Tab-separated table of C-alpha atoms in Angstrom:
chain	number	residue	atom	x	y	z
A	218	UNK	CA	-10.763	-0.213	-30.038
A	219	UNK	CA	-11.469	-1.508	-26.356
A	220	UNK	CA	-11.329	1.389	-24.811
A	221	UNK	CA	-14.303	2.760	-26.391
A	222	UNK	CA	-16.277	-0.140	-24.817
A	223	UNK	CA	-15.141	0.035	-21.710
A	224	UNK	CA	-14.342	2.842	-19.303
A	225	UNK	CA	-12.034	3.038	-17.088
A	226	UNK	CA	-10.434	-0.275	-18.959
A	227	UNK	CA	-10.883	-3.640	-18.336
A	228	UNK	CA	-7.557	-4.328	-16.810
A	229	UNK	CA	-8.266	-0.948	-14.195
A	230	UNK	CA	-11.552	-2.571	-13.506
A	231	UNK	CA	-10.199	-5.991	-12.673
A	232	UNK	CA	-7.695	-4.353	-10.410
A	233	UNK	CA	-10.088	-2.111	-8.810
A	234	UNK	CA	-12.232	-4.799	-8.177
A	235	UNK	CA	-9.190	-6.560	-5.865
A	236	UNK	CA	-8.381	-2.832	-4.463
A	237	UNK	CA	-11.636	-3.157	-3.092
A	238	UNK	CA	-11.767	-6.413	-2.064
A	239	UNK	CA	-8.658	-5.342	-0.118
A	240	UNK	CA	-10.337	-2.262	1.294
A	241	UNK	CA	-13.582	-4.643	2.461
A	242	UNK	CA	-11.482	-7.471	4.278
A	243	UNK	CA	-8.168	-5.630	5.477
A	244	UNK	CA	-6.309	-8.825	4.333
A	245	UNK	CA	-2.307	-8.647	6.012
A	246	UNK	CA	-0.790	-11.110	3.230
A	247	UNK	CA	-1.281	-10.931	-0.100
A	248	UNK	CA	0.206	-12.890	-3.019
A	249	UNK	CA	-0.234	-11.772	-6.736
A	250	UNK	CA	0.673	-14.766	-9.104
A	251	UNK	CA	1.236	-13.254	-12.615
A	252	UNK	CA	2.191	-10.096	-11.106
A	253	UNK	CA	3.840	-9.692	-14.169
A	254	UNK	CA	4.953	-5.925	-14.284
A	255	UNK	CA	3.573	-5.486	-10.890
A	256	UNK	CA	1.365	-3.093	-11.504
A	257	UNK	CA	-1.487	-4.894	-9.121
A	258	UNK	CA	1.460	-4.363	-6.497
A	259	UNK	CA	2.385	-1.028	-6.987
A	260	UNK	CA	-1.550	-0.077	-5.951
A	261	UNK	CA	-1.703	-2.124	-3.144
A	262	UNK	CA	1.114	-0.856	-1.051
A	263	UNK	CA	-0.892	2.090	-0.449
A	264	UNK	CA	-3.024	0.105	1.641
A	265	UNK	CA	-1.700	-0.214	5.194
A	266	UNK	CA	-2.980	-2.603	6.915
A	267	UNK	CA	-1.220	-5.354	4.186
A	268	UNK	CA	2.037	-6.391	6.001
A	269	UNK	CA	3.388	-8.944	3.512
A	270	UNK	CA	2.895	-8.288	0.086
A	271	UNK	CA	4.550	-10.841	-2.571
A	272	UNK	CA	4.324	-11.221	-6.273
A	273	UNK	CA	5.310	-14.552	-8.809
A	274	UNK	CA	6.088	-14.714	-12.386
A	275	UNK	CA	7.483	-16.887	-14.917
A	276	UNK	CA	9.249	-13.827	-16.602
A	277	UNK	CA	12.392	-12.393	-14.307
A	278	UNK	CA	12.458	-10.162	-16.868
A	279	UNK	CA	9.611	-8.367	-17.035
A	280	UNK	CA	9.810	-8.298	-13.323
A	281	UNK	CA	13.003	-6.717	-12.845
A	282	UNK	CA	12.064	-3.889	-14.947
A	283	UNK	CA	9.386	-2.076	-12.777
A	284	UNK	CA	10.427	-3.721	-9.229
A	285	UNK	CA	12.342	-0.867	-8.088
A	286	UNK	CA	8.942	1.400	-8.245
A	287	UNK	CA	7.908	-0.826	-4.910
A	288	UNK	CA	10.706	0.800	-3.296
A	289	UNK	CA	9.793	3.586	-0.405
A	290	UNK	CA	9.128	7.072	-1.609
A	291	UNK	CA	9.794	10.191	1.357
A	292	UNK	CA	6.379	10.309	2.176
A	293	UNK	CA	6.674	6.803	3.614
A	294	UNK	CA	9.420	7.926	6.024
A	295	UNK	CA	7.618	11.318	6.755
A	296	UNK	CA	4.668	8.757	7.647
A	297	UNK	CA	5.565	5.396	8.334
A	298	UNK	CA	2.867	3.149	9.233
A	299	UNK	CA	2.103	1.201	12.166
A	300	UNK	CA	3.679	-1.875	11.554
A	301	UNK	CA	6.397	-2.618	8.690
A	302	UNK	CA	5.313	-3.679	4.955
A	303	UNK	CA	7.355	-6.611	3.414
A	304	UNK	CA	7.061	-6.782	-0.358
A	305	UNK	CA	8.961	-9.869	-1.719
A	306	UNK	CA	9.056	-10.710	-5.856
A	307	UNK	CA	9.726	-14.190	-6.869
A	308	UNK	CA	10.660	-15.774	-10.292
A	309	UNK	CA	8.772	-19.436	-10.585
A	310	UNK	CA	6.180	-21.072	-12.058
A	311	UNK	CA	2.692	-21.421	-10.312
A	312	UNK	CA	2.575	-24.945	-10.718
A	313	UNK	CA	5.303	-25.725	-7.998
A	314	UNK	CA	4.896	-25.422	-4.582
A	315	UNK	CA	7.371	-23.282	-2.029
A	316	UNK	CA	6.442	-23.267	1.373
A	317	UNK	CA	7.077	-19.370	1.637
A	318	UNK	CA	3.703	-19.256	-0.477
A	319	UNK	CA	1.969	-20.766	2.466
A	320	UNK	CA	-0.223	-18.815	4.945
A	321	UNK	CA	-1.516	-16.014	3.095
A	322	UNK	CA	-4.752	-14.444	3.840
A	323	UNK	CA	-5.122	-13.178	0.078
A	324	UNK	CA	-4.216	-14.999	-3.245
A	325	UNK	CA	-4.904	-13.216	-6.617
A	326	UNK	CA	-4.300	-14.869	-10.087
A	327	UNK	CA	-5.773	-12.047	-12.595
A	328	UNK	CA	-5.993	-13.141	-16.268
A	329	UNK	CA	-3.340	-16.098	-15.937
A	330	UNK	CA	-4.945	-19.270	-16.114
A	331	UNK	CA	-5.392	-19.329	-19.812
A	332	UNK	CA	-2.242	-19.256	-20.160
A	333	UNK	CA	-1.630	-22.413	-19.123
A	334	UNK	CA	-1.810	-25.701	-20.972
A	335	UNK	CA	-5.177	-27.387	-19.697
A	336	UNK	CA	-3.539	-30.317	-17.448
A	337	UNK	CA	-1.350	-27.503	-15.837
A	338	UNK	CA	-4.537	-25.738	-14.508
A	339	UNK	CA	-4.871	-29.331	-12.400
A	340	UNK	CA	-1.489	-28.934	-11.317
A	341	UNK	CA	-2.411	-25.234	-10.708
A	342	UNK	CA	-5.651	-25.831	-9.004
A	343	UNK	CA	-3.956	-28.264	-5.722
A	344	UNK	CA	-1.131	-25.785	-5.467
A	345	UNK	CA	-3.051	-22.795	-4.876
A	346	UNK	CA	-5.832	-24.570	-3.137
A	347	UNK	CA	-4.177	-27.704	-1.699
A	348	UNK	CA	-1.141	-26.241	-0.800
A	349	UNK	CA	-0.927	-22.806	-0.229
A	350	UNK	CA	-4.558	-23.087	1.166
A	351	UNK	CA	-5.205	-19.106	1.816
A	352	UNK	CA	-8.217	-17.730	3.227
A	353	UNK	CA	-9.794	-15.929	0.297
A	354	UNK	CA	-8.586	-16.006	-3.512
A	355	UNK	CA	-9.654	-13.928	-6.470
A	356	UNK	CA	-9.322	-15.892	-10.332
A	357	UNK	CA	-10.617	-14.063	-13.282
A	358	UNK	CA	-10.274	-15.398	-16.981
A	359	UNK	CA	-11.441	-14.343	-20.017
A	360	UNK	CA	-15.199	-14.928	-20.615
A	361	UNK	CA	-15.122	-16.779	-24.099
A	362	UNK	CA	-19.108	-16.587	-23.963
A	363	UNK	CA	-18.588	-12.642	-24.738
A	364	UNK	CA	-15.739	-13.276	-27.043
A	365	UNK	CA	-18.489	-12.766	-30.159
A	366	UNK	CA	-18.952	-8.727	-28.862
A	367	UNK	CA	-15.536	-7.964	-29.415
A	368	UNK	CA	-15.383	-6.665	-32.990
A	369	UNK	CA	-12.918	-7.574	-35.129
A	370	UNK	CA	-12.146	-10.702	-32.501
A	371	UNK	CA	-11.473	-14.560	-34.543
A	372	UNK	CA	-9.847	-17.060	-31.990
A	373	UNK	CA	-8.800	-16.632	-28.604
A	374	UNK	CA	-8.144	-13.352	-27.374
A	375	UNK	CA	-4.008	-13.312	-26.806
A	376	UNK	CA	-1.939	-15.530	-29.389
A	377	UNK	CA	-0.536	-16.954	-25.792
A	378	UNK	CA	-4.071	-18.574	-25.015
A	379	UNK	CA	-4.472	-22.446	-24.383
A	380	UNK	CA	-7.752	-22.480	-24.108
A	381	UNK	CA	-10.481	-19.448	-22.836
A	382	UNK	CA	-13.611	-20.807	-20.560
A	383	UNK	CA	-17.355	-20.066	-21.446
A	384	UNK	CA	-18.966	-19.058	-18.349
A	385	UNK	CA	-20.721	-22.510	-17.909
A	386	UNK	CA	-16.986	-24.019	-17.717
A	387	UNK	CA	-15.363	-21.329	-15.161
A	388	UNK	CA	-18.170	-22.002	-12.678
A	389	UNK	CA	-17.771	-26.213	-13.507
A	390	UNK	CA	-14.279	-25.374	-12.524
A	391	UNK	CA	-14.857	-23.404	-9.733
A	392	UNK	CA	-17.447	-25.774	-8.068
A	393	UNK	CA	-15.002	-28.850	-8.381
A	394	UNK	CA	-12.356	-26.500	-6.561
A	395	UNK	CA	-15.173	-26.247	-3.841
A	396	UNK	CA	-16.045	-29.559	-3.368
A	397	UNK	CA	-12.275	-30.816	-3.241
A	398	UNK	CA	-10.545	-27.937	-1.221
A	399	UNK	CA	-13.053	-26.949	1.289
A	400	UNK	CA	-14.493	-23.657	-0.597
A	401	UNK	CA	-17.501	-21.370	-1.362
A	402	UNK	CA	-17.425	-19.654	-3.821
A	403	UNK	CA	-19.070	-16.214	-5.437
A	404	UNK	CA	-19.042	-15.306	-9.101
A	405	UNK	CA	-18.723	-12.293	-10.788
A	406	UNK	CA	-16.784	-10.134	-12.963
A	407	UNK	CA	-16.260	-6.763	-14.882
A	408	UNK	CA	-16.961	-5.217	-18.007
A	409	UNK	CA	-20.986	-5.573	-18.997
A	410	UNK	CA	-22.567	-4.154	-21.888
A	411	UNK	CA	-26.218	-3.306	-20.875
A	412	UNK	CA	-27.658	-3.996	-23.903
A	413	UNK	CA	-26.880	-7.592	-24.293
A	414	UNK	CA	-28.617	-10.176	-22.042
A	415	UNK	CA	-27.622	-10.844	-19.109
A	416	UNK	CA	-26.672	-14.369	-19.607
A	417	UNK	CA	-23.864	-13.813	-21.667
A	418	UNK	CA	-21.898	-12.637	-18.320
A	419	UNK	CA	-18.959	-10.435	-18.064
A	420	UNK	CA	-16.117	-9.699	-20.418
A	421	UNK	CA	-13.819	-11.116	-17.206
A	422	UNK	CA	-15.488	-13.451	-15.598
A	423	UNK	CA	-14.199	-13.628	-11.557
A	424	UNK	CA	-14.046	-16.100	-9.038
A	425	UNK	CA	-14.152	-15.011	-5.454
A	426	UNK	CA	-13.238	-18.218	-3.021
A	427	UNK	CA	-13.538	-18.155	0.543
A	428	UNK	CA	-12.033	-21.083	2.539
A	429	UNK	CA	-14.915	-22.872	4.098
A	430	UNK	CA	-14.336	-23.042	7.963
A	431	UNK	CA	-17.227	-25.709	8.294
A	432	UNK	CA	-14.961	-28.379	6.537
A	433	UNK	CA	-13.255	-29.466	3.680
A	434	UNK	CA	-9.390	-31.009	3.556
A	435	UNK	CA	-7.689	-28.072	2.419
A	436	UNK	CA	-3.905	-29.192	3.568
A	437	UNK	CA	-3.993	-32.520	2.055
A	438	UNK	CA	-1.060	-31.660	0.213
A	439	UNK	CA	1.274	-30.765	2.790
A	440	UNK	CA	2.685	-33.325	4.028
A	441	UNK	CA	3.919	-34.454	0.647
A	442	UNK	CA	6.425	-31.464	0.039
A	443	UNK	CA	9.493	-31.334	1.693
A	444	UNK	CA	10.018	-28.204	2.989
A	445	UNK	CA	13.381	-27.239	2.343
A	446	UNK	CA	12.793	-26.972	-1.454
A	447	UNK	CA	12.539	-23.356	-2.218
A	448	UNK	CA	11.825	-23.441	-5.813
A	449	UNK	CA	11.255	-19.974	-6.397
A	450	UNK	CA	13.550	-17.371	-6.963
A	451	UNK	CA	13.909	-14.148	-4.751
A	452	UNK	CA	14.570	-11.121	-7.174
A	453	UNK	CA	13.381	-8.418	-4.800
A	454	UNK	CA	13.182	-7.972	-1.029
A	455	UNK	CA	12.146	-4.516	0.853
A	456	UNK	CA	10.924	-3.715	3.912
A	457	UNK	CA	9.519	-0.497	4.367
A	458	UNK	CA	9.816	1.743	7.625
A	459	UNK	CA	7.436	1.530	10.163
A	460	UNK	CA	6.565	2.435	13.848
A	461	UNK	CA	7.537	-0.890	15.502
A	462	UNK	CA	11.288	0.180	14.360
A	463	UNK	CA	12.280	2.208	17.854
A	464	UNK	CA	14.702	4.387	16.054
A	465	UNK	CA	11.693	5.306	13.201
A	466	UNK	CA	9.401	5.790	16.099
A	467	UNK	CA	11.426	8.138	17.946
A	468	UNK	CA	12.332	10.165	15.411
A	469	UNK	CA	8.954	10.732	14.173
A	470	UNK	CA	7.743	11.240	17.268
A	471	UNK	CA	10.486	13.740	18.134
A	472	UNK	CA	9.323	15.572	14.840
A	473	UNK	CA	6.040	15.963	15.593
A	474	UNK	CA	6.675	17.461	18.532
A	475	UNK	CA	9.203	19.621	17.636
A	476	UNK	CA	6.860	20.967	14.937
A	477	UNK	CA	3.806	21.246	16.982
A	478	UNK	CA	6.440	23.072	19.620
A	479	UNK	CA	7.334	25.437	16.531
A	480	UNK	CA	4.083	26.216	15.263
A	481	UNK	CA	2.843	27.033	18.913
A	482	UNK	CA	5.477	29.633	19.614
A	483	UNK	CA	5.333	31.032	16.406
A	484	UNK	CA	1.024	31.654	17.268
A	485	UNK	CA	1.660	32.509	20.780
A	486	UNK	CA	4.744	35.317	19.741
A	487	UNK	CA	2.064	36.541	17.186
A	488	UNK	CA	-0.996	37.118	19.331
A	489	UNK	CA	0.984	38.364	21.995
A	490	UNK	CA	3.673	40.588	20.930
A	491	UNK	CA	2.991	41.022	17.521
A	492	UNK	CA	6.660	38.860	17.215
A	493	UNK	CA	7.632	36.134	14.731
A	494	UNK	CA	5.721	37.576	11.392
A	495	UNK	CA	8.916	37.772	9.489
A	496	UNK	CA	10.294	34.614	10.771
A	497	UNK	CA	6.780	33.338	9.797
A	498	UNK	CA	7.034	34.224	6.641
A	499	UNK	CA	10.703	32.675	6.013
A	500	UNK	CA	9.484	29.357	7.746
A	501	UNK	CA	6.496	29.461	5.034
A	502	UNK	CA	8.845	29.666	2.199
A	503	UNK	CA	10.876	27.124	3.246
A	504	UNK	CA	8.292	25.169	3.550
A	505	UNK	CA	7.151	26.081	0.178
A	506	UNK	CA	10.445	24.582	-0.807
A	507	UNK	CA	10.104	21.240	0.923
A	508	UNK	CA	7.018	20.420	-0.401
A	509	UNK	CA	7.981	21.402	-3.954
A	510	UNK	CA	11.053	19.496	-3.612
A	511	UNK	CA	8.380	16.215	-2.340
A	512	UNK	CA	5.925	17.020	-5.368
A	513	UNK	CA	8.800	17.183	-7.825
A	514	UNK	CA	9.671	13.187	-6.254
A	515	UNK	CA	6.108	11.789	-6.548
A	516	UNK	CA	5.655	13.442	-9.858
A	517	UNK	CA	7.592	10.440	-11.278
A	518	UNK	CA	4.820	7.809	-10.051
A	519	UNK	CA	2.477	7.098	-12.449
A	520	UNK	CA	-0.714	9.215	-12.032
A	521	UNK	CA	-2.404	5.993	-11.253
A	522	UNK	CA	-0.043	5.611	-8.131
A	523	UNK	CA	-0.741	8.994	-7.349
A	524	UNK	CA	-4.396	8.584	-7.184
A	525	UNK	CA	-4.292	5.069	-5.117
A	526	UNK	CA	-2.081	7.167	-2.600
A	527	UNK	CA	-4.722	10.096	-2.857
A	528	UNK	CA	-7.369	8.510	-2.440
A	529	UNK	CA	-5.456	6.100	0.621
A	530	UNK	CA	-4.828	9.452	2.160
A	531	UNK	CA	-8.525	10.886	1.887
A	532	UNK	CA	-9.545	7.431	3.477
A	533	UNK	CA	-7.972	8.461	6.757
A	534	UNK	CA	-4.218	7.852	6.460
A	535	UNK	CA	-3.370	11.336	5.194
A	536	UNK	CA	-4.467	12.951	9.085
A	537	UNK	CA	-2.206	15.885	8.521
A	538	UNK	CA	-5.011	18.763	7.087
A	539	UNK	CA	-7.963	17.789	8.754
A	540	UNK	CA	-6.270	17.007	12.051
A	541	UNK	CA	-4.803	20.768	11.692
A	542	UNK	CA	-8.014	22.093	11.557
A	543	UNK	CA	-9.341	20.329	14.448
A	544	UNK	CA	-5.897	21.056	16.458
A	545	UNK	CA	-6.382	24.845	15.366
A	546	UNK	CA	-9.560	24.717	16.725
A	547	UNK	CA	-9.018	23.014	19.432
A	548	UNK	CA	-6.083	25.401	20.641
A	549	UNK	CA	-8.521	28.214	20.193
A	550	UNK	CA	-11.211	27.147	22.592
A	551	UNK	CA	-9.197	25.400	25.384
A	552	UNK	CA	-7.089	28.443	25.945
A	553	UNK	CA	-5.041	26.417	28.842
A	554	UNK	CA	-1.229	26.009	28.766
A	555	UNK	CA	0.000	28.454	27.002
A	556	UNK	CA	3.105	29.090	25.616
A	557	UNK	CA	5.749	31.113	28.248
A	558	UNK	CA	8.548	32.925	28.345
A	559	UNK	CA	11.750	31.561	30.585
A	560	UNK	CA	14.507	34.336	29.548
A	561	UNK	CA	15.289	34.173	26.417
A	562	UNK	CA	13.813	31.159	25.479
A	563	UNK	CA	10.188	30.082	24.627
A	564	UNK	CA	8.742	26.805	26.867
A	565	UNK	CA	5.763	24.923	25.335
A	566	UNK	CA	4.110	22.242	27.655
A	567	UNK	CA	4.156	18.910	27.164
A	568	UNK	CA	0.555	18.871	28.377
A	569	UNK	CA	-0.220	21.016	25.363
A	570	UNK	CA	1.747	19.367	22.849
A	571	UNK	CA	0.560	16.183	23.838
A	572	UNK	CA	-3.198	17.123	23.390
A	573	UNK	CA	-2.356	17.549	19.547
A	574	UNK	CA	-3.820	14.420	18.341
A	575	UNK	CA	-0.910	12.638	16.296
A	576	UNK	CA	1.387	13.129	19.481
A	577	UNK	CA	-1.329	11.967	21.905
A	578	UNK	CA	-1.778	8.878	19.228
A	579	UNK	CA	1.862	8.463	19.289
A	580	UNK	CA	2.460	8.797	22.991
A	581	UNK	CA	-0.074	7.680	23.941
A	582	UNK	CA	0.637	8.993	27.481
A	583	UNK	CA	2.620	12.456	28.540
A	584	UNK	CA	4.460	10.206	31.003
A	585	UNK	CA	5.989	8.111	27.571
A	586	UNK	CA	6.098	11.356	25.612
A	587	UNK	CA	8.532	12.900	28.285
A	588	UNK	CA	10.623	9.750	28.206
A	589	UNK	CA	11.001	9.656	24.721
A	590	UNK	CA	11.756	13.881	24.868
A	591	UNK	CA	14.718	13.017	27.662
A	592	UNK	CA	15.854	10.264	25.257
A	593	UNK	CA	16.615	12.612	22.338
A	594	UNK	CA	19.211	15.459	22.352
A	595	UNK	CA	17.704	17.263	19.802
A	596	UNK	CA	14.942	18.335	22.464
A	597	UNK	CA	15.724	21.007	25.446
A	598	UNK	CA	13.560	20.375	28.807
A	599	UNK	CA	12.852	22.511	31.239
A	600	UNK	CA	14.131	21.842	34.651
A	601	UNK	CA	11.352	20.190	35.939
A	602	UNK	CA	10.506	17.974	32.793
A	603	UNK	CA	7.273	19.497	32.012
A	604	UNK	CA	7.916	21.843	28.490
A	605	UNK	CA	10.274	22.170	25.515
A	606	UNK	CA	12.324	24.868	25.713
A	607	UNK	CA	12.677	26.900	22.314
A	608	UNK	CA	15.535	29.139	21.801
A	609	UNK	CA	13.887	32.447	20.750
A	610	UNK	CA	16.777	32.801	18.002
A	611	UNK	CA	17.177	32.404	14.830
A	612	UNK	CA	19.707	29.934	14.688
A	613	UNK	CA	17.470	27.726	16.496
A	614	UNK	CA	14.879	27.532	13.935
A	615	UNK	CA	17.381	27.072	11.285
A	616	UNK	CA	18.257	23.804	13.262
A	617	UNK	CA	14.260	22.910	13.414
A	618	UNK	CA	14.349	23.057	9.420
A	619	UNK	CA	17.056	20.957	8.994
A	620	UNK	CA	15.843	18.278	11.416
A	621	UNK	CA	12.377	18.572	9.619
A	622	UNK	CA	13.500	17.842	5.888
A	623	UNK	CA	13.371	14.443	6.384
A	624	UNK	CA	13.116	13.179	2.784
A	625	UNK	CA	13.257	9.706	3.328
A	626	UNK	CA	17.407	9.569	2.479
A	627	UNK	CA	17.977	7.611	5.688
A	628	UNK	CA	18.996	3.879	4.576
A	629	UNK	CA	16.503	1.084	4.430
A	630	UNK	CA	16.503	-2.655	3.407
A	631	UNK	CA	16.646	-3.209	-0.074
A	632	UNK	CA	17.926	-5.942	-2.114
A	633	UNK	CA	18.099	-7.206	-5.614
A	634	UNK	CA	19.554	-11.105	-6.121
A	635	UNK	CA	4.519	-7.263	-29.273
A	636	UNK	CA	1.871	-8.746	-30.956
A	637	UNK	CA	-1.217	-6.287	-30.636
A	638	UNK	CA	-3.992	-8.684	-29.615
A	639	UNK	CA	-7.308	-8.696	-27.947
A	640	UNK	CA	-5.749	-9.081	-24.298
A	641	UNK	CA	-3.794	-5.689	-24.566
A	642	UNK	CA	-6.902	-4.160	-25.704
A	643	UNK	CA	-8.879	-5.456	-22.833
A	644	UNK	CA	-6.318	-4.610	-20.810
């Protein structure tokens, strides 16, 4: 089997390989063609800084069967990013052109070109190049040059084949794509077997094209499509929350502070007066329950999905646990603006809250964070504008956890209009 040859598998490698491309070039559009079950998809909307991410297949079918797995998940309302992610999923063939393909910084077409009759690839080659013209694109194809390594393997790889490329034809290919489109190009690939020589190549063999800003006619094509003709069909539209939405952006910042404010009060009761160890304890359990409640939801992603968003998170989007151990220790030393008493109530600064980093980043000023504060009724101000004012009362806390289980059940935009062969072994 394949998987003994190759570890992690050949199709995780070819995907990782565009994760990292991803990660290297911050690209803000990206278009998978053969996104198939949209797998490819699914990992990349862990990566913020992608604004529009799109997908095309032939098969509506296969499509519509994992598509609602791109929809947002609670943790992408508890942190919504700076700007809004669009994914889109279109039904069509990649041989015709529709404008909304045009003007993307990223085009991948992973293990699809063999599929196509040879004098489609032609037809293939000017859309993706002549037309849609984006910046960088990533092609991998089966390396026929290894095919003779795979034991067991006679013919082509998938009974769906038209043809598979030797390494001496993929980088023909790719050159004449150069010369006639205005590209460079760099080749690689994944899946190697150390043993064998080196010029056999890659079990995938990968084109990486970068638009050549020194020349080349790459929109020679343009003007000979009439734009109106949207040949593709939309099966999936969502847009995901984000920061530049001022209702989102309130609210989030609202609950920061009002949990910063919280966990202040709660420190500043305890050090003092010895107060707020038993409400301590009931806020940790019902925390306890919130994030069991928000494990039990992301248990049903894949545990690939989990890992992309792990490992997204350890790469700086996930600030909540180290930036509480900074804040912790930053509350510690400064020792300024503490926490007071105004009857029965509990006032926090705003100068204080604000210094907690994700309110400061936020904010960005105290003079914006105390206009957003008077905006919102959930908030109490003192008299002269300058703290929170936290009802020392039980009730009051009950209100904070309520207004903090934000799960992610507000609305958002959604809409909707078996042969085993050498391919599924490789992935």
């Amino acid at each position: 089997m394949m998987n003994t040859i190759f570890t992690p598998p050949m199709y995780i490698q070819r995907y990782e390989f565009v994760i990292d491309f991803v990660k290297k070039n911050k690209p803000k559009k990206v278009v998978d063609l053969g996104c198939n079950d949209c797998t490819l998809l699914r990992k990349l909307k862990f990566h913020r800084e992608i604004e529009l991410l799109a997908g095309l297949d032939i098969d509506s079918a296969v499509i519509r069967d994992k598509m609602y797995e791109l929809a947002p998940i609670p943790t992408d309302y508890l942190q919504p990013g700076d700007h809004p992610l669009t994914i889109e999923l279109y039904q069509g063939s990649v041989t015709e052109r529709d404008p909304r393909t045009k003007g993307f910084d990223l085009v991948t077409s992973i293990e699809l070109i063999e599929h196509l009759q040879l004098e489609e690839v032609d037809r293939f080659t000017e859309v993706v190049f002549g037309y849609m013209a984006p910046v960088a694109a990533i092609i991998s194809t089966p390396n026929a040059d290894f095919n003779p390594l795979l034991p067991g393997l006679t013919g082509f790889r998938h009974y769906d084949h038209k043809f598979e490329w030797t390494k001496a034809e993929f980088q023909t290919w790719a050159m004449k794509v150069c010369r006639e489109f205005g590209y460079v190009v760099a080749f690689t690939g994944v899946g190697q077997i150390p043993a064998q020589e080196e010029s056999i190549g890659f079990c995938s063999q990968i084109g990486v094209f970068q638009r050549d800003r020194s020349g080349g006619d790459a929109t020679r094509l343009q003007s000979n499509v009439t734009e109106e003709h949207l040949p593709y069909r939309l099966l999936y539209n969502v847009v995901y929350p984000s920061l530049c939405d001022s209702n989102i952006f309130q609210r989030t910042l609202v609950n920061e502070v009002l949990y910063w404010a919280e966990t202040l009060r709660r420190e500043w009761l305890e050090e003092t007066t010895g107060e707020g160890e038993e409400e301590s304890k009931q806020t940790d359990e019902e925390e306890e329950d919130c994030s069991r409640e928000r494990m039990e939801r992301e248990e049903s992603q894949t545990g690939e999905e989990q890992e992309d968003r792990e490992r997204v998170e350890a790469d700086g989007r996930g600030f909540e646990v180290e930036n509480e151990e900074v804040e912790v220790q930053g509350r510690t030393d400064r020792g300024q603006e503490e926490p007071y008493r105004e009857g029965q109530s509990v006032c926090v600064s705003l100068v204080r809250l604000w210094s907690c980093p994700r309110v400061q980043a936020l904010s960005g000023t105290v003079q914006r964070l105390t206009e957003v504060l008077l905006e919102d009724s959930r908030v109490q101000l003192t008299n002269d504008g300058t703290a929170v004012v936290l009802a020392d009362s039980d009730d009051e806390d009950l209100e904070w956890v309520e207004t903090c289980d934000n799960t992610g059940t507000g609305q958002f935009l959604v809409s909707s209009v078996e042969n085993e062969d050498w391919e599924t072994e490789l992935g």
